[in-house]
Amino acid sequence: MISRIYIVDDQRTNREVLATFSRALGGDLDVRTFSSPIEILEQIAVDPPDLVITDFKMPEIDGAELIRRLRAAPMTADVPVIVVTTYEDRDVRHAALEAGATDFLLSPVDRWEFQARARNLLTLRAQQLAIARQSLRESEARFRLLVAGIEDYAIFMLDAAGRVTSWNAGAQKIFGYTEEESADLALDVLVPREGADGASAAELLETAARTGRARHEGWLTRKDGERLCADVLVTALVPDAQSRSRFGVVAHDLTRVRHMNDSLRAALSSSRVLLKELQHRVRNNLQVISSILQMQRTRERSRHTRSILLRNEFRIDAMALLFRNLADPTRVTDVDLVSCLRELCELLERQADRPGAIPMTAEFPHLALEIDAAAPCVLLVEEILHTLILRAEGAASAAVSLAGAEGGYDLACRIEGRRPASRDELVGRLELGEAAIEAMLARLDATLLVSADEDATMVRLHLPAGLFAGH
């Protein structure tokens, strides 16, 4: 094995003397001289040395800076460095030691001392490399044992031509080839162009060689000809002298996942159709019930009974608004409260035959409320507005607003004129009855507040944030 000795000194005579002493060490040596530290730093990126001998005082950068840069580079972090100094240069030796110098030689250099120190450091370097190689071999052996036992992932190596050089148990399980059968198996057998969604094995290897890695998800081929969907990662490797592997491949079988996803998508598509059909049928059925009540009302002679039937028609129409304002047609859990309240106000305007009498404003275009909370919320608002506007004596109008408030949202109804001045008075007037109203408020964990002055009554329903989607 060749040992490289790099000598750097800005004095030509010194370089020649040190090179002569170095070549006299015997053995398989490659001795190179450099007149500038910049030259040696450029060279180590190509061929790292086994021993560096340097002067300290040089014009471009001194020996301490050269040593620091050598120590910062992974390839030369442990390379022995001898610094040539004079006996009086104590500060120089201290600076060199702090930078990472291994040894010193006094100038003028004694040949016997130079060769003894250089020989010892070369031997030390050879031992370091031997230990590192042994550690690497042991690590690779442990890694191979680990990889060999993995069955959920195919892990194998390829040479530069794309042929298999190693094959683990996972590769055998996924692709069906035994380790013996995989010898020299070409990647394009596993990844044919027509089965890889347009990506061929050659293209994967070319991309990995150019960029360091290539990833692909597509259909591959097993030994028995069956297709499988896999996620494939091809990584370019740096081969050493003992290895002909150039690429590492990791493949994970996604066939079951792909089939499950296809089944889920099909089920989701079917469920969307079913949900839309259910929503349509619920609205139709509510309309049928409303129509039946309307027919009963037209035949009923009792004014009081007709009033009760009409009131229930209004409530059913209000409930139908929930299914017309689902936040997402694919879900039945959320209602767009803003849109639903706008339609409720329009419905009450039509019932009162006074268009524009109940304007609706909101701070935001949409607000999703869970449907099991939206139902009592809409019934409460419908009951309040209907009682205070449609059943009020004399003309009345209202304004409805929805705004954010601390801990939730405030749904406010401002009714023109002096109406119920307290919460108890309002609840007492609502036809659903106090027990039903309190039950709905408890279901919503909502607070009902009423305040009044000479001009208007303000009814505010505070809804906690936890009722709404996303909270």
Tab-separated table of C-alpha atoms in Angstrom:
chain	number	residue	atom	x	y	z
A	1	MET	CA	0.000	0.000	0.000
A	2	ILE	CA	1.404	3.397	-1.013
A	3	SER	CA	2.055	5.969	1.713
A	4	ARG	CA	1.883	9.615	0.630
A	5	ILE	CA	4.179	12.243	2.167
A	6	TYR	CA	3.381	15.891	1.385
A	7	ILE	CA	6.048	18.528	2.054
A	8	VAL	CA	5.196	22.255	1.994
A	9	ASP	CA	7.827	25.003	2.309
A	10	ASP	CA	8.282	28.267	0.454
A	11	GLN	CA	12.096	27.659	0.295
A	12	ARG	CA	13.100	25.376	-2.566
A	13	THR	CA	16.273	24.124	-0.817
A	14	ASN	CA	14.352	23.049	2.243
A	15	ARG	CA	11.800	21.198	0.096
A	16	GLU	CA	14.524	19.282	-1.742
A	17	VAL	CA	16.344	18.316	1.461
A	18	LEU	CA	13.161	17.061	3.156
A	19	ALA	CA	12.133	15.191	0.001
A	20	THR	CA	15.522	13.462	-0.181
A	21	PHE	CA	15.294	12.415	3.466
A	22	SER	CA	11.744	11.130	2.887
A	23	ARG	CA	12.576	9.018	-0.153
A	24	ALA	CA	15.433	7.434	1.811
A	25	LEU	CA	12.882	5.930	4.225
A	26	GLY	CA	12.354	3.079	1.772
A	27	GLY	CA	9.166	1.208	1.053
A	28	ASP	CA	6.334	2.170	-1.266
A	29	LEU	CA	6.270	5.969	-0.923
A	30	ASP	CA	4.779	8.836	-2.905
A	31	VAL	CA	6.662	12.008	-1.917
A	32	ARG	CA	5.291	15.313	-3.204
A	33	THR	CA	6.518	18.865	-2.564
A	34	PHE	CA	4.555	22.124	-2.588
A	35	SER	CA	5.739	25.701	-2.447
A	36	SER	CA	2.448	27.046	-1.091
A	37	PRO	CA	-0.092	25.871	1.501
A	38	ILE	CA	-2.839	26.693	-1.034
A	39	GLU	CA	-1.406	24.072	-3.400
A	40	ILE	CA	-1.456	21.331	-0.774
A	41	LEU	CA	-5.019	22.181	0.264
A	42	GLU	CA	-6.137	21.792	-3.354
A	43	GLN	CA	-4.293	18.462	-3.642
A	44	ILE	CA	-5.722	16.836	-0.496
A	45	ALA	CA	-9.212	17.035	-1.988
A	46	VAL	CA	-8.007	14.608	-4.681
A	47	ASP	CA	-5.400	12.462	-2.858
A	48	PRO	CA	-5.271	12.751	0.945
A	49	PRO	CA	-1.749	12.313	2.411
A	50	ASP	CA	-0.566	9.992	5.174
A	51	LEU	CA	1.988	12.490	6.535
A	52	VAL	CA	2.381	16.255	6.134
A	53	ILE	CA	5.640	18.099	6.808
A	54	THR	CA	5.325	21.876	6.837
A	55	ASP	CA	7.275	25.018	7.535
A	56	PHE	CA	5.539	27.471	9.860
A	57	LYS	CA	6.390	30.929	8.504
A	58	MET	CA	5.083	31.159	4.947
A	59	PRO	CA	3.865	34.213	2.970
A	60	GLU	CA	0.237	33.294	2.177
A	61	ILE	CA	-0.970	31.446	5.272
A	62	ASP	CA	1.168	30.234	8.149
A	63	GLY	CA	1.573	26.693	9.398
A	64	ALA	CA	-1.056	27.074	12.158
A	65	GLU	CA	-3.758	28.062	9.665
A	66	LEU	CA	-2.741	25.215	7.330
A	67	ILE	CA	-3.069	22.723	10.196
A	68	ARG	CA	-6.483	24.104	11.186
A	69	ARG	CA	-7.753	23.645	7.630
A	70	LEU	CA	-6.335	20.128	7.480
A	71	ARG	CA	-8.090	19.247	10.745
A	72	ALA	CA	-11.355	20.727	9.489
A	73	ALA	CA	-11.373	18.463	6.404
A	74	PRO	CA	-12.771	14.949	7.089
A	75	MET	CA	-10.141	13.267	4.870
A	76	THR	CA	-7.189	14.810	6.796
A	77	ALA	CA	-8.639	15.277	10.281
A	78	ASP	CA	-6.321	12.562	11.719
A	79	VAL	CA	-3.321	12.857	9.356
A	80	PRO	CA	-0.028	13.361	11.293
A	81	VAL	CA	1.564	16.790	10.774
A	82	ILE	CA	5.242	17.626	11.515
A	83	VAL	CA	6.090	21.325	11.871
A	84	VAL	CA	9.669	22.487	11.205
A	85	THR	CA	10.726	25.277	13.613
A	86	THR	CA	13.851	26.732	15.173
A	87	TYR	CA	14.740	26.113	18.815
A	88	GLU	CA	13.882	29.682	19.806
A	89	ASP	CA	10.356	29.622	18.298
A	90	ARG	CA	8.478	28.716	21.508
A	91	ASP	CA	5.427	30.831	20.583
A	92	VAL	CA	5.375	29.193	17.185
A	93	ARG	CA	5.331	25.721	18.723
A	94	HIS	CA	2.514	26.702	21.074
A	95	ALA	CA	0.442	28.041	18.173
A	96	ALA	CA	1.104	24.893	16.138
A	97	LEU	CA	0.121	22.635	19.042
A	98	GLU	CA	-3.126	24.530	19.578
A	99	ALA	CA	-3.890	24.174	15.860
A	100	GLY	CA	-3.369	20.389	16.028
A	101	ALA	CA	0.313	19.702	15.154
A	102	THR	CA	1.457	16.129	15.855
A	103	ASP	CA	5.257	16.613	16.168
A	104	PHE	CA	8.107	19.112	15.637
A	105	LEU	CA	11.515	19.099	13.970
A	106	LEU	CA	14.241	21.609	14.744
A	107	SER	CA	15.840	23.472	11.868
A	108	PRO	CA	18.336	22.625	10.468
A	109	VAL	CA	16.767	19.166	10.246
A	110	ASP	CA	18.822	16.166	11.357
A	111	ARG	CA	18.453	13.300	8.885
A	112	TRP	CA	18.406	10.500	11.463
A	113	GLU	CA	15.878	12.300	13.676
A	114	PHE	CA	13.696	13.151	10.681
A	115	GLN	CA	13.580	9.577	9.428
A	116	ALA	CA	12.892	8.155	12.890
A	117	ARG	CA	9.987	10.541	13.527
A	118	ALA	CA	8.573	10.190	10.012
A	119	ARG	CA	8.791	6.376	10.112
A	120	ASN	CA	7.006	6.261	13.489
A	121	LEU	CA	4.219	8.578	12.315
A	122	LEU	CA	3.728	6.629	9.069
A	123	THR	CA	3.464	3.416	11.109
A	124	LEU	CA	0.946	5.137	13.397
A	125	ARG	CA	-1.059	6.292	10.380
A	126	ALA	CA	-1.073	2.796	8.866
A	127	GLN	CA	-2.384	1.388	12.154
A	128	GLN	CA	-5.100	4.056	12.278
A	129	LEU	CA	-6.233	3.162	8.775
A	130	ALA	CA	-6.152	-0.562	9.548
A	131	ILE	CA	-8.313	-0.033	12.630
A	132	ALA	CA	-10.719	2.151	10.649
A	133	ARG	CA	-11.008	-0.466	7.886
A	134	GLN	CA	-11.583	-3.226	10.421
A	135	SER	CA	-14.247	-1.141	12.157
A	136	LEU	CA	-15.885	-0.447	8.786
A	137	ARG	CA	-15.887	-4.140	7.882
A	138	GLU	CA	-17.442	-5.020	11.229
A	139	SER	CA	-20.061	-2.297	10.802
A	140	GLU	CA	-20.850	-3.527	7.297
A	141	ALA	CA	-21.129	-7.093	8.570
A	142	ARG	CA	-23.564	-6.020	11.289
A	143	PHE	CA	-25.487	-3.984	8.743
A	144	ARG	CA	-25.706	-6.948	6.370
A	145	LEU	CA	-27.032	-9.137	9.197
A	146	LEU	CA	-29.624	-6.494	10.008
A	147	VAL	CA	-30.658	-6.015	6.381
A	148	ALA	CA	-30.791	-9.763	5.769
A	149	GLY	CA	-33.459	-10.149	8.466
A	150	ILE	CA	-35.773	-7.402	7.210
A	151	GLU	CA	-38.773	-8.891	5.409
A	152	ASP	CA	-41.088	-5.894	4.967
A	153	TYR	CA	-38.674	-4.029	2.688
A	154	ALA	CA	-36.706	-5.238	-0.309
A	155	ILE	CA	-33.125	-4.019	0.149
A	156	PHE	CA	-30.552	-4.894	-2.478
A	157	MET	CA	-27.428	-3.574	-4.196
A	158	LEU	CA	-26.733	-3.054	-7.899
A	159	ASP	CA	-23.529	-2.728	-9.889
A	160	ALA	CA	-22.940	0.071	-12.397
A	161	ALA	CA	-24.814	-1.910	-15.077
A	162	GLY	CA	-27.907	-2.230	-12.857
A	163	ARG	CA	-27.443	-5.907	-11.940
A	164	VAL	CA	-28.057	-7.296	-8.450
A	165	THR	CA	-25.010	-7.880	-6.238
A	166	SER	CA	-26.826	-8.479	-2.925
A	167	TRP	CA	-30.383	-9.558	-2.048
A	168	ASN	CA	-32.149	-9.632	1.329
A	169	ALA	CA	-35.043	-11.732	2.637
A	170	GLY	CA	-37.473	-8.873	2.060
A	171	ALA	CA	-36.536	-8.754	-1.636
A	172	GLN	CA	-37.147	-12.513	-1.904
A	173	LYS	CA	-40.537	-12.162	-0.193
A	174	ILE	CA	-41.656	-9.217	-2.331
A	175	PHE	CA	-40.276	-10.213	-5.752
A	176	GLY	CA	-40.218	-14.023	-5.413
A	177	TYR	CA	-36.583	-14.581	-6.486
A	178	THR	CA	-34.283	-16.489	-4.105
A	179	GLU	CA	-30.859	-15.081	-3.313
A	180	GLU	CA	-29.283	-17.568	-5.757
A	181	GLU	CA	-31.773	-16.658	-8.501
A	182	SER	CA	-31.150	-12.955	-7.989
A	183	ALA	CA	-27.445	-13.172	-8.901
A	184	ASP	CA	-26.879	-10.769	-11.810
A	185	LEU	CA	-30.642	-10.135	-12.043
A	186	ALA	CA	-31.156	-6.895	-13.981
A	187	LEU	CA	-33.227	-4.099	-12.496
A	188	ASP	CA	-35.149	-3.711	-15.760
A	189	VAL	CA	-36.628	-7.189	-15.175
A	190	LEU	CA	-38.248	-5.847	-12.006
A	191	VAL	CA	-39.044	-2.402	-13.435
A	192	PRO	CA	-40.124	-2.831	-17.060
A	193	ARG	CA	-40.912	0.400	-18.901
A	194	GLU	CA	-44.456	-0.585	-19.681
A	195	GLY	CA	-45.162	-1.385	-16.031
A	196	ALA	CA	-43.549	1.563	-14.281
A	197	ASP	CA	-45.855	4.393	-15.351
A	198	GLY	CA	-43.373	5.573	-17.968
A	199	ALA	CA	-40.157	5.294	-15.860
A	200	SER	CA	-37.645	2.646	-16.898
A	201	ALA	CA	-34.885	1.070	-14.829
A	202	ALA	CA	-32.261	2.833	-16.956
A	203	GLU	CA	-33.901	6.202	-16.291
A	204	LEU	CA	-33.999	5.557	-12.541
A	205	LEU	CA	-30.288	4.635	-12.482
A	206	GLU	CA	-29.364	7.622	-14.660
A	207	THR	CA	-31.253	10.012	-12.366
A	208	ALA	CA	-29.686	8.471	-9.249
A	209	ALA	CA	-26.194	8.712	-10.743
A	210	ARG	CA	-26.767	12.357	-11.679
A	211	THR	CA	-28.583	13.650	-8.577
A	212	GLY	CA	-27.671	11.074	-5.912
A	213	ARG	CA	-31.114	9.482	-5.654
A	214	ALA	CA	-34.237	8.640	-7.626
A	215	ARG	CA	-37.667	7.869	-6.195
A	216	HIS	CA	-40.569	6.243	-7.958
A	217	GLU	CA	-43.942	4.777	-7.096
A	218	GLY	CA	-45.408	2.468	-9.701
A	219	TRP	CA	-46.154	-1.073	-10.808
A	220	LEU	CA	-43.288	-3.594	-10.770
A	221	THR	CA	-43.121	-7.262	-11.799
A	222	ARG	CA	-42.635	-10.359	-9.622
A	223	LYS	CA	-40.964	-13.588	-10.685
A	224	ASP	CA	-44.363	-15.197	-11.362
A	225	GLY	CA	-45.363	-12.285	-13.610
A	226	GLU	CA	-47.786	-10.819	-11.093
A	227	ARG	CA	-47.711	-7.040	-10.830
A	228	LEU	CA	-47.192	-5.220	-7.558
A	229	CYS	CA	-47.253	-1.556	-6.643
A	230	ALA	CA	-44.124	-0.422	-4.819
A	231	ASP	CA	-42.367	2.680	-3.589
A	232	VAL	CA	-38.782	2.447	-4.905
A	233	LEU	CA	-35.795	4.523	-3.757
A	234	VAL	CA	-32.540	4.178	-5.721
A	235	THR	CA	-29.458	5.758	-4.096
A	236	ALA	CA	-26.072	6.199	-5.755
A	237	LEU	CA	-23.217	4.761	-3.658
A	238	VAL	CA	-19.501	5.551	-3.607
A	239	PRO	CA	-17.798	2.194	-4.320
A	240	ASP	CA	-14.530	1.225	-2.650
A	241	ALA	CA	-11.808	-1.026	-4.026
A	242	GLN	CA	-13.414	-4.173	-2.585
A	243	SER	CA	-16.995	-3.490	-3.726
A	244	ARG	CA	-18.591	-3.462	-7.143
A	245	SER	CA	-21.894	-2.089	-5.850
A	246	ARG	CA	-22.840	1.294	-7.242
A	247	PHE	CA	-26.488	1.655	-6.244
A	248	GLY	CA	-28.585	0.797	-3.217
A	249	VAL	CA	-32.282	0.056	-3.726
A	250	VAL	CA	-35.044	0.028	-1.117
A	251	ALA	CA	-38.521	-1.034	-2.238
A	252	HIS	CA	-41.702	-1.213	-0.160
A	253	ASP	CA	-44.716	-3.174	-1.360
A	254	LEU	CA	-47.723	-0.837	-1.518
A	255	THR	CA	-50.081	-3.225	-3.326
A	256	ARG	CA	-52.368	-3.782	-0.343
A	257	VAL	CA	-52.316	-0.090	0.472
A	258	ARG	CA	-53.145	0.786	-3.147
A	259	HIS	CA	-56.059	-1.701	-3.205
A	260	MET	CA	-57.298	-0.392	0.152
A	261	ASN	CA	-57.120	3.184	-1.105
A	262	ASP	CA	-59.010	2.228	-4.256
A	263	SER	CA	-61.660	0.523	-2.131
A	264	LEU	CA	-61.883	3.524	0.178
A	265	ARG	CA	-62.254	5.895	-2.763
A	266	ALA	CA	-65.006	3.713	-4.206
A	267	ALA	CA	-66.730	3.531	-0.815
A	268	LEU	CA	-66.402	7.284	-0.371
A	269	SER	CA	-67.873	7.913	-3.792
A	270	SER	CA	-70.788	5.613	-2.986
A	271	SER	CA	-71.292	7.245	0.416
A	272	ARG	CA	-71.390	10.689	-1.195
A	273	VAL	CA	-74.128	9.534	-3.535
A	274	LEU	CA	-75.970	7.955	-0.609
A	275	LEU	CA	-75.645	11.093	1.540
A	276	LYS	CA	-76.948	13.312	-1.228
A	277	GLU	CA	-79.868	10.956	-1.714
A	278	LEU	CA	-80.601	10.927	2.021
A	279	GLN	CA	-80.456	14.718	2.194
A	280	HIS	CA	-82.819	14.942	-0.764
A	281	ARG	CA	-85.253	12.459	0.767
A	282	VAL	CA	-85.185	14.178	4.183
A	283	ARG	CA	-86.042	17.517	2.592
A	284	ASN	CA	-88.780	15.900	0.527
A	285	ASN	CA	-90.248	14.142	3.554
A	286	LEU	CA	-90.266	17.363	5.568
A	287	GLN	CA	-92.029	19.019	2.651
A	288	VAL	CA	-94.602	16.210	2.601
A	289	ILE	CA	-95.284	16.701	6.321
A	290	SER	CA	-95.581	20.457	5.829
A	291	SER	CA	-98.008	19.891	2.930
A	292	ILE	CA	-100.139	17.505	5.021
A	293	LEU	CA	-100.379	20.101	7.806
A	294	GLN	CA	-101.327	22.714	5.233
A	295	MET	CA	-104.151	20.513	3.883
A	296	GLN	CA	-105.402	19.819	7.401
A	297	ARG	CA	-105.310	23.529	8.156
A	298	THR	CA	-107.437	24.418	5.125
A	299	ARG	CA	-110.152	21.925	6.202
A	300	GLU	CA	-110.038	22.907	9.875
A	301	ARG	CA	-112.829	25.170	11.081
A	302	SER	CA	-111.348	26.042	14.432
A	303	ARG	CA	-109.295	29.206	14.210
A	304	HIS	CA	-107.159	28.144	17.176
A	305	THR	CA	-106.416	24.746	15.614
A	306	ARG	CA	-105.569	26.376	12.281
A	307	SER	CA	-103.130	28.647	14.101
A	308	ILE	CA	-101.422	25.670	15.753
A	309	LEU	CA	-101.139	23.810	12.435
A	310	LEU	CA	-99.713	26.899	10.704
A	311	ARG	CA	-97.203	27.407	13.479
A	312	ASN	CA	-95.953	23.838	13.103
A	313	GLU	CA	-95.670	24.313	9.345
A	314	PHE	CA	-93.340	27.228	10.014
A	315	ARG	CA	-91.216	25.123	12.376
A	316	ILE	CA	-90.907	22.296	9.841
A	317	ASP	CA	-89.917	24.753	7.119
A	318	ALA	CA	-87.249	26.132	9.463
A	319	MET	CA	-85.904	22.629	10.131
A	320	ALA	CA	-85.752	21.944	6.377
A	321	LEU	CA	-83.318	24.846	6.082
A	322	LEU	CA	-80.713	22.785	7.978
A	323	PHE	CA	-80.480	20.237	5.157
A	324	ARG	CA	-80.392	22.910	2.483
A	325	ASN	CA	-77.381	24.565	4.129
A	326	LEU	CA	-74.989	21.749	4.898
A	327	ALA	CA	-71.459	23.184	4.967
A	328	ASP	CA	-70.204	20.349	2.720
A	329	PRO	CA	-72.500	18.117	0.649
A	330	THR	CA	-70.290	15.116	1.480
A	331	ARG	CA	-70.893	15.505	5.237
A	332	VAL	CA	-74.014	15.538	7.388
A	333	THR	CA	-72.376	16.866	10.529
A	334	ASP	CA	-71.937	20.573	9.773
A	335	VAL	CA	-74.417	23.296	8.833
A	336	ASP	CA	-73.427	26.709	7.451
A	337	LEU	CA	-75.064	28.757	10.197
A	338	VAL	CA	-74.675	32.116	8.416
A	339	SER	CA	-76.406	30.897	5.246
A	340	CYS	CA	-79.063	29.089	7.259
A	341	LEU	CA	-79.926	32.198	9.308
A	342	ARG	CA	-80.158	34.334	6.158
A	343	GLU	CA	-82.715	31.926	4.680
A	344	LEU	CA	-84.572	31.817	8.014
A	345	CYS	CA	-84.942	35.604	7.979
A	346	GLU	CA	-86.183	35.442	4.370
A	347	LEU	CA	-88.663	32.725	5.363
A	348	LEU	CA	-90.027	34.859	8.208
A	349	GLU	CA	-90.270	37.869	5.868
A	350	ARG	CA	-92.408	35.822	3.465
A	351	GLN	CA	-94.598	34.650	6.323
A	352	ALA	CA	-95.060	38.251	7.432
A	353	ASP	CA	-95.466	39.362	3.803
A	354	ARG	CA	-92.971	42.183	4.421
A	355	PRO	CA	-89.823	41.704	2.290
A	356	GLY	CA	-86.662	43.219	3.774
A	357	ALA	CA	-88.134	43.543	7.246
A	358	ILE	CA	-85.483	41.302	8.869
A	359	PRO	CA	-81.999	42.123	7.526
A	360	MET	CA	-79.250	39.684	8.467
A	361	THR	CA	-75.580	40.681	8.932
A	362	ALA	CA	-72.527	38.611	9.874
A	363	GLU	CA	-68.828	39.314	10.457
A	364	PHE	CA	-67.820	36.313	8.336
A	365	PRO	CA	-69.186	34.641	5.182
A	366	HIS	CA	-69.432	31.118	6.635
A	367	LEU	CA	-69.517	29.484	10.051
A	368	ALA	CA	-69.961	25.717	10.406
A	369	LEU	CA	-72.071	24.508	13.324
A	370	GLU	CA	-72.603	20.839	14.148
A	371	ILE	CA	-76.056	19.792	13.007
A	372	ASP	CA	-77.177	18.442	16.398
A	373	ALA	CA	-76.529	21.944	17.780
A	374	ALA	CA	-77.795	23.772	14.688
A	375	ALA	CA	-81.298	22.310	15.070
A	376	PRO	CA	-82.097	23.766	18.547
A	377	CYS	CA	-80.276	26.969	17.601
A	378	VAL	CA	-82.437	27.551	14.511
A	379	LEU	CA	-85.612	26.592	16.405
A	380	LEU	CA	-84.776	29.094	19.165
A	381	VAL	CA	-84.152	31.931	16.710
A	382	GLU	CA	-87.289	31.076	14.723
A	383	GLU	CA	-89.357	30.968	17.920
A	384	ILE	CA	-88.033	34.308	19.169
A	385	LEU	CA	-88.426	36.182	15.879
A	386	HIS	CA	-91.812	34.669	15.103
A	387	THR	CA	-93.168	35.541	18.541
A	388	LEU	CA	-91.783	39.078	18.674
A	389	ILE	CA	-92.524	40.044	15.059
A	390	LEU	CA	-95.303	37.961	13.519
A	391	ARG	CA	-97.362	37.743	16.718
A	392	ALA	CA	-96.640	41.262	17.935
A	393	GLU	CA	-99.346	43.877	18.025
A	394	GLY	CA	-98.756	46.597	15.469
A	395	ALA	CA	-95.934	46.844	12.961
A	396	ALA	CA	-92.554	45.491	14.027
A	397	SER	CA	-89.208	44.921	12.375
A	398	ALA	CA	-85.937	43.359	13.471
A	399	ALA	CA	-82.267	43.123	12.623
A	400	VAL	CA	-80.295	39.931	13.120
A	401	SER	CA	-76.497	39.881	13.480
A	402	LEU	CA	-73.854	37.237	14.114
A	403	ALA	CA	-70.514	38.317	15.540
A	404	GLY	CA	-67.538	36.882	17.357
A	405	ALA	CA	-67.476	37.309	21.122
A	406	GLU	CA	-65.250	36.218	23.978
A	407	GLY	CA	-65.395	32.442	24.217
A	408	GLY	CA	-67.710	32.034	21.249
A	409	TYR	CA	-70.244	33.921	19.131
A	410	ASP	CA	-73.154	36.269	19.814
A	411	LEU	CA	-76.345	35.840	17.794
A	412	ALA	CA	-78.283	39.066	18.396
A	413	CYS	CA	-81.853	40.028	17.459
A	414	ARG	CA	-82.798	43.702	17.766
A	415	ILE	CA	-86.587	44.139	17.648
A	416	GLU	CA	-88.112	47.539	17.046
A	417	GLY	CA	-90.342	48.950	19.782
A	418	ARG	CA	-90.707	48.024	23.416
A	419	ARG	CA	-91.184	44.270	23.697
A	420	PRO	CA	-90.484	41.856	26.587
A	421	ALA	CA	-88.137	43.687	28.950
A	422	SER	CA	-86.686	40.619	30.686
A	423	ARG	CA	-85.567	37.079	29.975
A	424	ASP	CA	-88.391	35.530	31.995
A	425	GLU	CA	-90.991	37.644	30.214
A	426	LEU	CA	-89.620	36.581	26.817
A	427	VAL	CA	-89.487	32.874	27.687
A	428	GLY	CA	-93.009	33.072	29.033
A	429	ARG	CA	-94.313	34.281	25.674
A	430	LEU	CA	-92.651	31.597	23.545
A	431	GLU	CA	-95.131	28.931	22.429
A	432	LEU	CA	-92.753	26.005	22.827
A	433	GLY	CA	-92.949	26.499	26.571
A	434	GLU	CA	-90.387	27.245	29.248
A	435	ALA	CA	-89.301	23.604	29.717
A	436	ALA	CA	-88.536	23.107	26.015
A	437	ILE	CA	-86.703	26.454	25.741
A	438	GLU	CA	-84.537	25.767	28.787
A	439	ALA	CA	-83.769	22.261	27.499
A	440	MET	CA	-82.560	23.651	24.163
A	441	LEU	CA	-80.426	26.291	25.905
A	442	ALA	CA	-78.899	23.585	28.099
A	443	ARG	CA	-78.184	21.434	25.035
A	444	LEU	CA	-76.299	24.332	23.481
A	445	ASP	CA	-74.710	25.428	26.767
A	446	ALA	CA	-75.884	28.840	25.551
A	447	THR	CA	-76.808	31.991	27.443
A	448	LEU	CA	-79.992	33.948	26.629
A	449	LEU	CA	-79.917	37.624	27.577
A	450	VAL	CA	-82.674	40.232	27.120
A	451	SER	CA	-82.387	43.994	27.483
A	452	ALA	CA	-84.809	46.786	26.483
A	453	ASP	CA	-85.128	50.539	26.231
A	454	GLU	CA	-87.814	52.848	24.903
A	455	ASP	CA	-86.895	52.182	21.270
A	456	ALA	CA	-86.050	48.484	20.991
A	457	THR	CA	-85.562	45.136	22.670
A	458	MET	CA	-82.229	43.325	22.283
A	459	VAL	CA	-82.219	39.518	22.573
A	460	ARG	CA	-78.726	38.029	22.574
A	461	LEU	CA	-77.959	34.303	22.342
A	462	HIS	CA	-74.333	33.548	23.260
A	463	LEU	CA	-73.071	30.296	21.650
A	464	PRO	CA	-69.834	28.767	23.025
A	465	ALA	CA	-66.985	28.181	20.553
A	466	GLY	CA	-66.935	24.445	21.289
A	467	LEU	CA	-70.145	23.960	19.300
A	468	PHE	CA	-68.484	24.945	16.021
A	469	ALA	CA	-66.383	22.928	13.625
A	470	GLY	CA	-62.654	23.551	14.026
A	471	HIS	CA	-62.831	24.395	17.741
